[in-house]
mmCIF file of C-alpha atoms and ligand atoms in Angstrom:
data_model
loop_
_atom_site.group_PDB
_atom_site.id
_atom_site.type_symbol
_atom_site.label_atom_id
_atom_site.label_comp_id
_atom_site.label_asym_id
_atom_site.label_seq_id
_atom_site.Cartn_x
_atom_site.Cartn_y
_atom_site.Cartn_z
ATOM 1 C CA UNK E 1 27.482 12.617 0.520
ATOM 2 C CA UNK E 2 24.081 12.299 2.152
ATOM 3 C CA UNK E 3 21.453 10.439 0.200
ATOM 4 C CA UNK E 4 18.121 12.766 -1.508
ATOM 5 C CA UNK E 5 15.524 12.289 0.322
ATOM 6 C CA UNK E 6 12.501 10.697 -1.518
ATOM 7 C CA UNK E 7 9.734 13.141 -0.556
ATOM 8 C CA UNK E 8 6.265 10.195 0.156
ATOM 9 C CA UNK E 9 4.430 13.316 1.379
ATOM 10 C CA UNK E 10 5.098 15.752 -1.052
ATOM 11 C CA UNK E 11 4.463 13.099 -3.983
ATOM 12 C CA UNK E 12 1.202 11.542 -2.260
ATOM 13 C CA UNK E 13 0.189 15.407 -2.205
ATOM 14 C CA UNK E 14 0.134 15.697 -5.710
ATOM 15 C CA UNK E 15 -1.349 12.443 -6.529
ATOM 16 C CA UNK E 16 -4.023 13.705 -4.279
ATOM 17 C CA UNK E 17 -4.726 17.222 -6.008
ATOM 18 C CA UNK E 18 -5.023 15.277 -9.792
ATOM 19 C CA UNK E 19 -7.482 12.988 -8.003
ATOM 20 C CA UNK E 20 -9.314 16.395 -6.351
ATOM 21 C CA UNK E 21 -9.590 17.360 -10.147
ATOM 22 C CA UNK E 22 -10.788 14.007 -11.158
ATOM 23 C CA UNK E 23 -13.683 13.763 -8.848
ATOM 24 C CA UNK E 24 -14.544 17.251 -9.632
ATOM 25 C CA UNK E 25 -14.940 16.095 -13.163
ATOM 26 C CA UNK E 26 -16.592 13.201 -12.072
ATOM 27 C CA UNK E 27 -19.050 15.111 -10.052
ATOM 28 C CA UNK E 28 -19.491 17.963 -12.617
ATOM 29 C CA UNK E 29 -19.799 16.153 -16.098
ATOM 30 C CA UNK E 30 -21.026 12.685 -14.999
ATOM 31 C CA UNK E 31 -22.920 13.798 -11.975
ATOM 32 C CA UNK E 32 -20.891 10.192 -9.995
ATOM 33 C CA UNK E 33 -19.436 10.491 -6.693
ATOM 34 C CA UNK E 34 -16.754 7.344 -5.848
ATOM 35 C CA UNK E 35 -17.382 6.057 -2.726
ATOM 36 C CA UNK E 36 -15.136 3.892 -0.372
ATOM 37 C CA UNK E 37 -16.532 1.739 2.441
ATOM 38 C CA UNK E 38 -14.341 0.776 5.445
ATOM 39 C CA UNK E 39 -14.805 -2.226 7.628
ATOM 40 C CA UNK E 40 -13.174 -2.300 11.235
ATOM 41 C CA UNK E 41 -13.952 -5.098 13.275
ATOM 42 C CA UNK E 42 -13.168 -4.881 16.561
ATOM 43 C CA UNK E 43 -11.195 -2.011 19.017
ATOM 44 C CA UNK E 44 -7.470 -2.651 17.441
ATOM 45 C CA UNK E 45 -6.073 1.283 18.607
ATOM 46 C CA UNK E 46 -3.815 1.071 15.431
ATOM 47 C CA UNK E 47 -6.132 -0.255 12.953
ATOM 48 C CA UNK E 48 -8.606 2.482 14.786
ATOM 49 C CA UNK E 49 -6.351 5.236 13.141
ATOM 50 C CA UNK E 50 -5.506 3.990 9.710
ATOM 51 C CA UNK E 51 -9.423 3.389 9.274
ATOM 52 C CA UNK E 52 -9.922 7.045 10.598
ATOM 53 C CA UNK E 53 -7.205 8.204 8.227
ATOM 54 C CA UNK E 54 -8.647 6.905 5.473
ATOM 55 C CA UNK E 55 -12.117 8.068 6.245
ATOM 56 C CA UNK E 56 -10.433 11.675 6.544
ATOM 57 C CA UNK E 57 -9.006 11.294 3.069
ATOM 58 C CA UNK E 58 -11.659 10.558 1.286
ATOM 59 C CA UNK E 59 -13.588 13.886 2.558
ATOM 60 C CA UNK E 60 -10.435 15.741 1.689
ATOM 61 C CA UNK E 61 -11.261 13.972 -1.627
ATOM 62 C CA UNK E 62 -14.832 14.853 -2.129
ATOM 63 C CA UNK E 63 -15.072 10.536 -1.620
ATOM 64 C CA UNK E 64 -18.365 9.373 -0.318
ATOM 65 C CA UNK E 65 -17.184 7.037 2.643
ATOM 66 C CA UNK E 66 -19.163 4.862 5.153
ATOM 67 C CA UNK E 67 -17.126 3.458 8.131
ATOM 68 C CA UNK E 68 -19.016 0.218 9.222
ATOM 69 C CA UNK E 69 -17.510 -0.809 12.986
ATOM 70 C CA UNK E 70 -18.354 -4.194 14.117
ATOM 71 C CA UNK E 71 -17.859 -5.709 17.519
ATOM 72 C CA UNK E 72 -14.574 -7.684 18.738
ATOM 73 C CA UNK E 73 -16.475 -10.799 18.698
ATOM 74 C CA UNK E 74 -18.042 -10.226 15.446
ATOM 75 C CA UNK E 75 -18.655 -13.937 13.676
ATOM 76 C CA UNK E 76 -18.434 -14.632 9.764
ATOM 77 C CA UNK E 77 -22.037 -14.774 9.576
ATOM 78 C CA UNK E 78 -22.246 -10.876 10.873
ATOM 79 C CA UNK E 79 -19.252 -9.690 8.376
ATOM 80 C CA UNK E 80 -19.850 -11.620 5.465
ATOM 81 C CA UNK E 81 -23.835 -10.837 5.466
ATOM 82 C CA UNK E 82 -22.029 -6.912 5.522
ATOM 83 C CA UNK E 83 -19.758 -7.609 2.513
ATOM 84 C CA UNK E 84 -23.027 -8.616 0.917
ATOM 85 C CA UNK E 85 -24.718 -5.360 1.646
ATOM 86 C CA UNK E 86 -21.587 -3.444 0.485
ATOM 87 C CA UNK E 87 -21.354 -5.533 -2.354
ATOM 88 C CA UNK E 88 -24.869 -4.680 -3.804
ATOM 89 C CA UNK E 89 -24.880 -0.904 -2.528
ATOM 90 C CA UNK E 90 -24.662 1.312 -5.968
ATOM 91 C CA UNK E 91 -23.042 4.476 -3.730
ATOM 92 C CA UNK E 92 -20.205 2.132 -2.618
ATOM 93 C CA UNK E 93 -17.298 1.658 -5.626
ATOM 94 C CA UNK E 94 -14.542 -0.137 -2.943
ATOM 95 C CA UNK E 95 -14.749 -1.710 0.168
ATOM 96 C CA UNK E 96 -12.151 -2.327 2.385
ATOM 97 C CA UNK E 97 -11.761 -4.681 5.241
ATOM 98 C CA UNK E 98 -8.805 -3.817 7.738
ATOM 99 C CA UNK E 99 -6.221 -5.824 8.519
ATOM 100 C CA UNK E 100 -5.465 -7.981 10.753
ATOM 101 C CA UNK E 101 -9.106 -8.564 11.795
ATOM 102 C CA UNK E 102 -9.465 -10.876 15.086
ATOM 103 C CA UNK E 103 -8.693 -14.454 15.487
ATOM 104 C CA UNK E 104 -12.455 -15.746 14.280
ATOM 105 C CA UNK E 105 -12.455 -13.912 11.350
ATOM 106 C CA UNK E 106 -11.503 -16.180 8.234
ATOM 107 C CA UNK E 107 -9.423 -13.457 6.296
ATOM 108 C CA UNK E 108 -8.875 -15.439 2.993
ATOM 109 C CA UNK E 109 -13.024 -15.715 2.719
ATOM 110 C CA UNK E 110 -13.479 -12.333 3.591
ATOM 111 C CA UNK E 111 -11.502 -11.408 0.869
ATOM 112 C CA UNK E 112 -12.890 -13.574 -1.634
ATOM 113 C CA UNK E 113 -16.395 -12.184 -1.020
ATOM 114 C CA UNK E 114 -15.647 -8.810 -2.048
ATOM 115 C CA UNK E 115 -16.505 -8.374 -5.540
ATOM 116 C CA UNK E 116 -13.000 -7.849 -7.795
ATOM 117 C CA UNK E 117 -14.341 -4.665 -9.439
ATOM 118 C CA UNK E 118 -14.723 -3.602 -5.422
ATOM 119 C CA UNK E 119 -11.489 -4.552 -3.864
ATOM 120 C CA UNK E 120 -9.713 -1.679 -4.224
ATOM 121 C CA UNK E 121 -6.720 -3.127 -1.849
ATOM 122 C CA UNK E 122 -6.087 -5.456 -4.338
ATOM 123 C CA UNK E 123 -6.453 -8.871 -2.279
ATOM 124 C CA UNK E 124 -8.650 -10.855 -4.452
ATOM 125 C CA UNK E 125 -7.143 -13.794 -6.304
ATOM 126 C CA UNK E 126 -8.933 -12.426 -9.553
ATOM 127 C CA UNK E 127 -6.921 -9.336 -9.094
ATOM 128 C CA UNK E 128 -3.890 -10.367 -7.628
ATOM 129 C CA UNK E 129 -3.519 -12.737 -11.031
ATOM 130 C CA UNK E 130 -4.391 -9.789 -13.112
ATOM 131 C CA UNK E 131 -1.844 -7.842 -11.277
ATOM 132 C CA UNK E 132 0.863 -10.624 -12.106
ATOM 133 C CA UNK E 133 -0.146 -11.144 -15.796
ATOM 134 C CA UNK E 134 0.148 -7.210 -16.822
ATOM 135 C CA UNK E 135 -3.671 -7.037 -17.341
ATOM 136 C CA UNK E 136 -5.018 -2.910 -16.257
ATOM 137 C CA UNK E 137 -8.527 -3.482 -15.720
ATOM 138 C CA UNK E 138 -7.697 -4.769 -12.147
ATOM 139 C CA UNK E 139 -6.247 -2.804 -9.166
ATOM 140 C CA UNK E 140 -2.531 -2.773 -8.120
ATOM 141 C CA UNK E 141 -1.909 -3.342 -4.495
ATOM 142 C CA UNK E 142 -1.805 0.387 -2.497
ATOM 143 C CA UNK E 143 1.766 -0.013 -1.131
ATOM 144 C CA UNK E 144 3.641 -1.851 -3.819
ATOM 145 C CA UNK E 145 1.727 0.801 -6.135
ATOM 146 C CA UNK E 146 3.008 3.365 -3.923
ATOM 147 C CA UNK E 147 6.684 2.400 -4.184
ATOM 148 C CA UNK E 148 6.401 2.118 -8.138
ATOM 149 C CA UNK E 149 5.435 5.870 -7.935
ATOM 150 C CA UNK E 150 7.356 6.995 -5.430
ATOM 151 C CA UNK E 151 10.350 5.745 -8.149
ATOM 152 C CA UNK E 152 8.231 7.618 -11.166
ATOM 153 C CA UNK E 153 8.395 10.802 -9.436
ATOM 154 C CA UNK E 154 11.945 10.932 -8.265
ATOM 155 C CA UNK E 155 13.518 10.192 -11.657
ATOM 156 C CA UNK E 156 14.380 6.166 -11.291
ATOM 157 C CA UNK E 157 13.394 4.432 -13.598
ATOM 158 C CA UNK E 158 13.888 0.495 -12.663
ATOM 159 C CA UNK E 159 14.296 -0.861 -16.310
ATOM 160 C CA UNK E 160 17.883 -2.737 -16.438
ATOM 161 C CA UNK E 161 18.158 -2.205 -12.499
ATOM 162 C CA UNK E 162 18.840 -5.122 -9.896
ATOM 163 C CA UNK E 163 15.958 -4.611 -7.572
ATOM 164 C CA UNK E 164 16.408 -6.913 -4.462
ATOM 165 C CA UNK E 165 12.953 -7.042 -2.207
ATOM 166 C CA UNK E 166 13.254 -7.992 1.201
ATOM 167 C CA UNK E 167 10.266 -9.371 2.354
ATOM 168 C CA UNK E 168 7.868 -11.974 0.666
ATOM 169 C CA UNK E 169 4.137 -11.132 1.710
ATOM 170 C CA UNK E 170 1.083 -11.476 -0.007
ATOM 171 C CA UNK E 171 0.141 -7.687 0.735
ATOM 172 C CA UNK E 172 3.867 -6.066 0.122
ATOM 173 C CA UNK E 173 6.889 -8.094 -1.208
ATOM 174 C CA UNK E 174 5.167 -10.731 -3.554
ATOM 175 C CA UNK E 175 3.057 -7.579 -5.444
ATOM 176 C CA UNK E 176 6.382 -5.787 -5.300
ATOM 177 C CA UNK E 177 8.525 -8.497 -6.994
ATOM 178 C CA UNK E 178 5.546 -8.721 -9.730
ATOM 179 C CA UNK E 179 4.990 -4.673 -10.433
ATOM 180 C CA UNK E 180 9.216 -4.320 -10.906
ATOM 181 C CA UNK E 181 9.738 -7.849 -12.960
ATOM 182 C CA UNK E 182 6.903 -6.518 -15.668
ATOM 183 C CA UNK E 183 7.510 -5.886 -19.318
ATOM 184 C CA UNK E 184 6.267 -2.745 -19.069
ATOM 185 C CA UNK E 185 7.344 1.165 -18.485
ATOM 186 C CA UNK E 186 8.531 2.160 -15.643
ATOM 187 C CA UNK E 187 9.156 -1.502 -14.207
ATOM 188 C CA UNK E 188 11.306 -3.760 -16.671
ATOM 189 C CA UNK E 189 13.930 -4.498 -13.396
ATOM 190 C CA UNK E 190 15.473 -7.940 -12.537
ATOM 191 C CA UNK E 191 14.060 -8.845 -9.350
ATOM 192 C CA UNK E 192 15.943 -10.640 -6.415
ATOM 193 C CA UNK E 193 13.739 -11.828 -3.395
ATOM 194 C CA UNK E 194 15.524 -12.113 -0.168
ATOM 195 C CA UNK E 195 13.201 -13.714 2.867
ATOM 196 C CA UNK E 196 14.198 -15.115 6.202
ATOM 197 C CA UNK E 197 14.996 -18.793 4.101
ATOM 198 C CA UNK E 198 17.918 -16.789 2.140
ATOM 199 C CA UNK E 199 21.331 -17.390 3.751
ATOM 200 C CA UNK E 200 23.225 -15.026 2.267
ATOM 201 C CA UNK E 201 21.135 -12.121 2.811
ATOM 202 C CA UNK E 202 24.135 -9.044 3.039
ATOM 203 C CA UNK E 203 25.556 -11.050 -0.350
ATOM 204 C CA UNK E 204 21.783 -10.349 -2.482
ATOM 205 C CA UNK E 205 21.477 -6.675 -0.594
ATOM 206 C CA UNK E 206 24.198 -5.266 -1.719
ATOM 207 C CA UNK E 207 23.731 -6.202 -5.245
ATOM 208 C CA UNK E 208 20.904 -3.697 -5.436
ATOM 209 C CA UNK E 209 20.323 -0.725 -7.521
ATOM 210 C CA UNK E 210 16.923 -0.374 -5.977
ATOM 211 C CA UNK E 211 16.792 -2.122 -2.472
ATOM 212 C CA UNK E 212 13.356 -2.132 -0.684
ATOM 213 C CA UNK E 213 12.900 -3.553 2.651
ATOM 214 C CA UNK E 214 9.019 -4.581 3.429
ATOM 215 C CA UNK E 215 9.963 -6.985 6.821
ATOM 216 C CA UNK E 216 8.605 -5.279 10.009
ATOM 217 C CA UNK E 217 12.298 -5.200 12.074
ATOM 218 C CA UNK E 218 13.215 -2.225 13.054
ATOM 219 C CA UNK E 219 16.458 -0.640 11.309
ATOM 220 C CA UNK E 220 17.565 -4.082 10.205
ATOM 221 C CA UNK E 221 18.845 -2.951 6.464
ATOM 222 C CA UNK E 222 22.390 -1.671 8.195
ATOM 223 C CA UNK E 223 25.116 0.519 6.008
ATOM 224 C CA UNK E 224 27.396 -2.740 4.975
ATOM 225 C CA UNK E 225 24.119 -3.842 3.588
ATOM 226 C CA UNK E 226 23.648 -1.455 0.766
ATOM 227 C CA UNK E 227 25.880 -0.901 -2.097
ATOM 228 C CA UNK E 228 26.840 2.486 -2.616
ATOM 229 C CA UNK E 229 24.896 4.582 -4.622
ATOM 230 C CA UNK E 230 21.810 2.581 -4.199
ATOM 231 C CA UNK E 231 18.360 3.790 -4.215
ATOM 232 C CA UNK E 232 16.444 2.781 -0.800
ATOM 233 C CA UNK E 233 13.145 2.230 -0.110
ATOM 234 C CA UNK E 234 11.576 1.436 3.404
ATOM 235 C CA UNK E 235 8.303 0.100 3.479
ATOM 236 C CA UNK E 236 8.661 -0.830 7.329
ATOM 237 C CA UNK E 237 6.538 0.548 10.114
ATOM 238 C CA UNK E 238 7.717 0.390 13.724
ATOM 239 C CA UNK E 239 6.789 1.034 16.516
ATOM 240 C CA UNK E 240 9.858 1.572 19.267
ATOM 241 C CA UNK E 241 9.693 2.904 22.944
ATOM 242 C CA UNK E 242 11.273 5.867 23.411
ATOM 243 C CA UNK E 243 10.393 7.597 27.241
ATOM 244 C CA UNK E 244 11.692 10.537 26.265
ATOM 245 C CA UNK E 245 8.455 11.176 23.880
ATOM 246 C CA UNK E 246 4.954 12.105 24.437
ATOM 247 C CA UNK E 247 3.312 8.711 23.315
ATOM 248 C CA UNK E 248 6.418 6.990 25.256
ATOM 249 C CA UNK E 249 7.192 5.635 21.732
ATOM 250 C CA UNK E 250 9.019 6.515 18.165
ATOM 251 C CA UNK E 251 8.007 5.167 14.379
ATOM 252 C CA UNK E 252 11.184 3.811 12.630
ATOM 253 C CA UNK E 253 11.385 1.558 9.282
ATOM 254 C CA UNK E 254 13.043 -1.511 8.524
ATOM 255 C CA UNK E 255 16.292 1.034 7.438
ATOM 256 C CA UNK E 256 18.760 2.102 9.698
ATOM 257 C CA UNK E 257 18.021 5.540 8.278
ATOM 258 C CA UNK E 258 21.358 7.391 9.731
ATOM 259 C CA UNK E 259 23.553 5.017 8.997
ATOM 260 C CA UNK E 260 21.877 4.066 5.270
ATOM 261 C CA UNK E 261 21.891 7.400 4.197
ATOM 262 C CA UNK E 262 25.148 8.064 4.050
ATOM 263 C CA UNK E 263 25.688 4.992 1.230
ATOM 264 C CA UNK E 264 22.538 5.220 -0.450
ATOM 265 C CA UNK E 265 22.051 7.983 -3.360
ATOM 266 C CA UNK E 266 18.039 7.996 -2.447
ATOM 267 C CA UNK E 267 16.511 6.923 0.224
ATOM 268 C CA UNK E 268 12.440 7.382 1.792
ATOM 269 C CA UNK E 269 12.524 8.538 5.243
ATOM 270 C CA UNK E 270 9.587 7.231 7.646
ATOM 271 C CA UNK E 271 7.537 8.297 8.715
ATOM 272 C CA UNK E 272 6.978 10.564 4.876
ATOM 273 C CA UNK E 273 7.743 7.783 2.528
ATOM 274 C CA UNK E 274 5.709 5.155 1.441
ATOM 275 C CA UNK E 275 2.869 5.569 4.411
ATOM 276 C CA UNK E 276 1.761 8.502 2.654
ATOM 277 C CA UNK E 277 1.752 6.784 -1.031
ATOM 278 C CA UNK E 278 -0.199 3.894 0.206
ATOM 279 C CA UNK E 279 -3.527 5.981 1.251
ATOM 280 C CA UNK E 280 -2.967 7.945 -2.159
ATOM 281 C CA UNK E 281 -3.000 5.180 -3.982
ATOM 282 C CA UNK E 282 -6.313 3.525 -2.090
ATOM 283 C CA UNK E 283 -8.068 6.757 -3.130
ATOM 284 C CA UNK E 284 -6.906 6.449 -6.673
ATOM 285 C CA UNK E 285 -7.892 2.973 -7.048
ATOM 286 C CA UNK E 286 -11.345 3.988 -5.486
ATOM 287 C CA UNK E 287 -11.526 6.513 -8.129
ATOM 288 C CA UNK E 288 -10.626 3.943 -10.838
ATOM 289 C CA UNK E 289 -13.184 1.405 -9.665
ATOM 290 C CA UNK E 290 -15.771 4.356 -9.336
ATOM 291 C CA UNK E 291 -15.282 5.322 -13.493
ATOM 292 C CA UNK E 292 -15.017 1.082 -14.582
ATOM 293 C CA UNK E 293 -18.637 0.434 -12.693
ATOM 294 C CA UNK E 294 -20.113 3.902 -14.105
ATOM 295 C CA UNK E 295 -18.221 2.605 -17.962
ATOM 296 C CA UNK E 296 -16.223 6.479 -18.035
ATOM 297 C CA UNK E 297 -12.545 5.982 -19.847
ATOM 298 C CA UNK E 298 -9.578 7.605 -18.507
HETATM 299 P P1 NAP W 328 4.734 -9.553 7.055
HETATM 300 O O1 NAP W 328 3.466 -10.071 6.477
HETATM 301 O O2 NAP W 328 5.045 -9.814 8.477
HETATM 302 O O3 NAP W 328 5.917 -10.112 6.166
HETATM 303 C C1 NAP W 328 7.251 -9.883 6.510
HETATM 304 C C2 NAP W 328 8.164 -10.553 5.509
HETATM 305 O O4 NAP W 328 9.498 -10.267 5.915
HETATM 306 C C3 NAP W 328 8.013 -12.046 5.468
HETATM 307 O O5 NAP W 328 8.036 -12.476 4.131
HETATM 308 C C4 NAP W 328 9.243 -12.562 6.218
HETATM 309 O O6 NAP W 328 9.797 -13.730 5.720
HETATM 310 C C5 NAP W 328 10.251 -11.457 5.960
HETATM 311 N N1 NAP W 328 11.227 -11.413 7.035
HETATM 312 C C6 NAP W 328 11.002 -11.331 8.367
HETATM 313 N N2 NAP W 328 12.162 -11.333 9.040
HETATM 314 C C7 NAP W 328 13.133 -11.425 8.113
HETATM 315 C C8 NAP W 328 14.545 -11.474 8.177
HETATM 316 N N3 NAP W 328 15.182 -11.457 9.344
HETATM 317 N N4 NAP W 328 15.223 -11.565 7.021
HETATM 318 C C9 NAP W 328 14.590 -11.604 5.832
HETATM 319 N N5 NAP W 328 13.250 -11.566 5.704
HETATM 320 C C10 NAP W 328 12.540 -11.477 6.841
HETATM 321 O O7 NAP W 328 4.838 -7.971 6.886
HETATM 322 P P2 NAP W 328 4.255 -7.004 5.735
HETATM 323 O O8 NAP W 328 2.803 -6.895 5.857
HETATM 324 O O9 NAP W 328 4.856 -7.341 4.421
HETATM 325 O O10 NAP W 328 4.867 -5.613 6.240
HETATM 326 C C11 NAP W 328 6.258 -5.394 6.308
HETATM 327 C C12 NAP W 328 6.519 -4.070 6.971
HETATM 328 O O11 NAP W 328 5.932 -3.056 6.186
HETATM 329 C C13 NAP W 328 5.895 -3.910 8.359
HETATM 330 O O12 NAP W 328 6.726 -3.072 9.140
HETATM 331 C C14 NAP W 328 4.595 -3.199 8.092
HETATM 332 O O13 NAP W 328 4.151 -2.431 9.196
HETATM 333 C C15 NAP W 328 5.014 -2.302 6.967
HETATM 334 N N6 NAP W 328 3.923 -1.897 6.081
HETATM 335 C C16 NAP W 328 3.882 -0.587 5.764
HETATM 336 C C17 NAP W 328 2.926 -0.124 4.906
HETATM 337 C C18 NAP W 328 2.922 1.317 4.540
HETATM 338 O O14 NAP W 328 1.912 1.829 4.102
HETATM 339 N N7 NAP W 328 4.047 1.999 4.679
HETATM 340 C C19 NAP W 328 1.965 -0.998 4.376
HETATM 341 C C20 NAP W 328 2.058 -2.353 4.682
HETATM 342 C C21 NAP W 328 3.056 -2.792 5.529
HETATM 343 P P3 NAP W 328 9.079 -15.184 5.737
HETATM 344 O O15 NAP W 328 8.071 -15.116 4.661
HETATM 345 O O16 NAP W 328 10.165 -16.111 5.453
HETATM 346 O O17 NAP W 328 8.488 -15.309 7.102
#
């Protein structure tokens, strides 16, 4: 039987309409406006579209955004005297730096400038080791959040569950293995980490309940891969040619998708999985940073 398909579009939408409600309230009864500022340096066509994405979503929001576009050859000096600005300006709740900047660009000390009650993507150490130790009053990482509610919302609840991560980054698969492994609702999984070092990668895979693939190679989670009944998520974005389309090319994930679906039980197709959830949850922890720095609960 084919696999349900985990709806990232349809869940991200209604994330977004409770958030719509919460600025409202925001606006209305505490007369505050969140507001999310987005670096770009440099002419990077991809990173060009996620930052205008975001920009969009926060006006579909009622988010107060400033897009600040520096040059290519943009030094520390000129980005970190930025952060600065951001840092100090009362309208601004999160700022956001996008990734990968260019070669000069020390991304570790970028990151560490941002204030932790303004890094909303969840890349300071302060909030990374708040993350890890359980503690709410920092941010979760967008896309590892993302994936924790994309399971909420489709009825899988991880507690008990093998949950095998492929993929060990800072940004995805290390956040990932730490939001499933916590003592907490709605995580509560044991948590196997498969990387490039593991040699018996098919062996760990298809031990999972809850497989998710965060490795950026296209379609490389194949069928004999997945035990049957598992739940699948793909955090992978590709980029493939295909001629025979418009832009001469075609998104896939890190999940043979075809092939997956007919093992898996659940499975997130992309695009419409967790692309969606990731931008949702930015605007959620903008609105979350917005009410800590203003001192309004829930
Ligand atoms: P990354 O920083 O390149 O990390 C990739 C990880 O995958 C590394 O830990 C690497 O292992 C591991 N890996 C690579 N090849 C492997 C293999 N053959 N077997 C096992 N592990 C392997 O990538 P990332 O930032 O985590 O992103 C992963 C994917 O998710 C990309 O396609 C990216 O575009 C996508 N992504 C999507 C979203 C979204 O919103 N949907 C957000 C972020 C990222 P080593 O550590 O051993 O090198």
């Amino acid at each position: 039987m084919a696999a349900e398909i985990i709806d990232g579009k349809a869940i991200a939408g209604k994330i977004t309409e409770e958030l719509i409600k919460k600025v409202a309230v925001l606006a209305r009864s505490y007369n505050v406006q969140p507001g999310l500022a987005v670096v770009l340096v440099g002419e990077d066509p991809a990173s060009k579209v996620y930052v205008n994405m975001k920009v969009k979503k926060c006006a579909e929001l009622g988010i107060y955004s400033d897009k600040r576009v520096l040059p290519a050859d943009a030094g520390m000096d000129e980005l970190l005297q930025l952060i600065d600005e951001l840092n100090n300006d009362p309208k601004i709740n999160g700022i956001l730096v996008q990734s990968p900047p260019p070669p000069q660009i020390d991304e570790e000390a970028v990151i560490a400038a941002i204030k932790p009650e303004k890094d909303v993507d969840c890349f300071h150490a302060v909030n990374v080791g708040r993350m890890l130790i359980g503690d709410d009053r920092g941010f979760v990482p967008c896309t590892p959040y993302g994936v924790m509610k994309l399971l909420e919302y489709s009825g899988v609840d991880p507690a008990g569950k093998h949950a095998v991560v492929i993929g060990r980054s800072n940004i995805v698969g290390k956040p990932m293995m730490a939001l499933l492994i916590q003592k907490a609702k709605g995580a509560n999984a044991t948590v196997t980490c498969v990387h490039s070092g593991t040699v018996n990668q098919s062996e760990l895979t298809r031990q999972a309940d809850i497989l998710i693939a965060a490795i950026g190679r296209p379609e490389f989670v194949q069928a004999d891969m997945v035990k049957p009944g598992a739940v699948v998520i793909d955090v992978g974005i590709n980029r493939v040619e295909a001629p025979e389309t418009k832009n001469g090319y075609r998104l896939v994930g890190d999940v043979d998708f075809k092939a997956v679906s007919k093992v898996a039980s659940k499975i997130t197709p992309v695009p419409g999985g967790v692309g969606p959830m990731t931008i949702a949850m930015l605007m959620h922890n903008t609105v979350k940073a917005c009410m800590q720095q203003h001192h309004i609960n829930n």
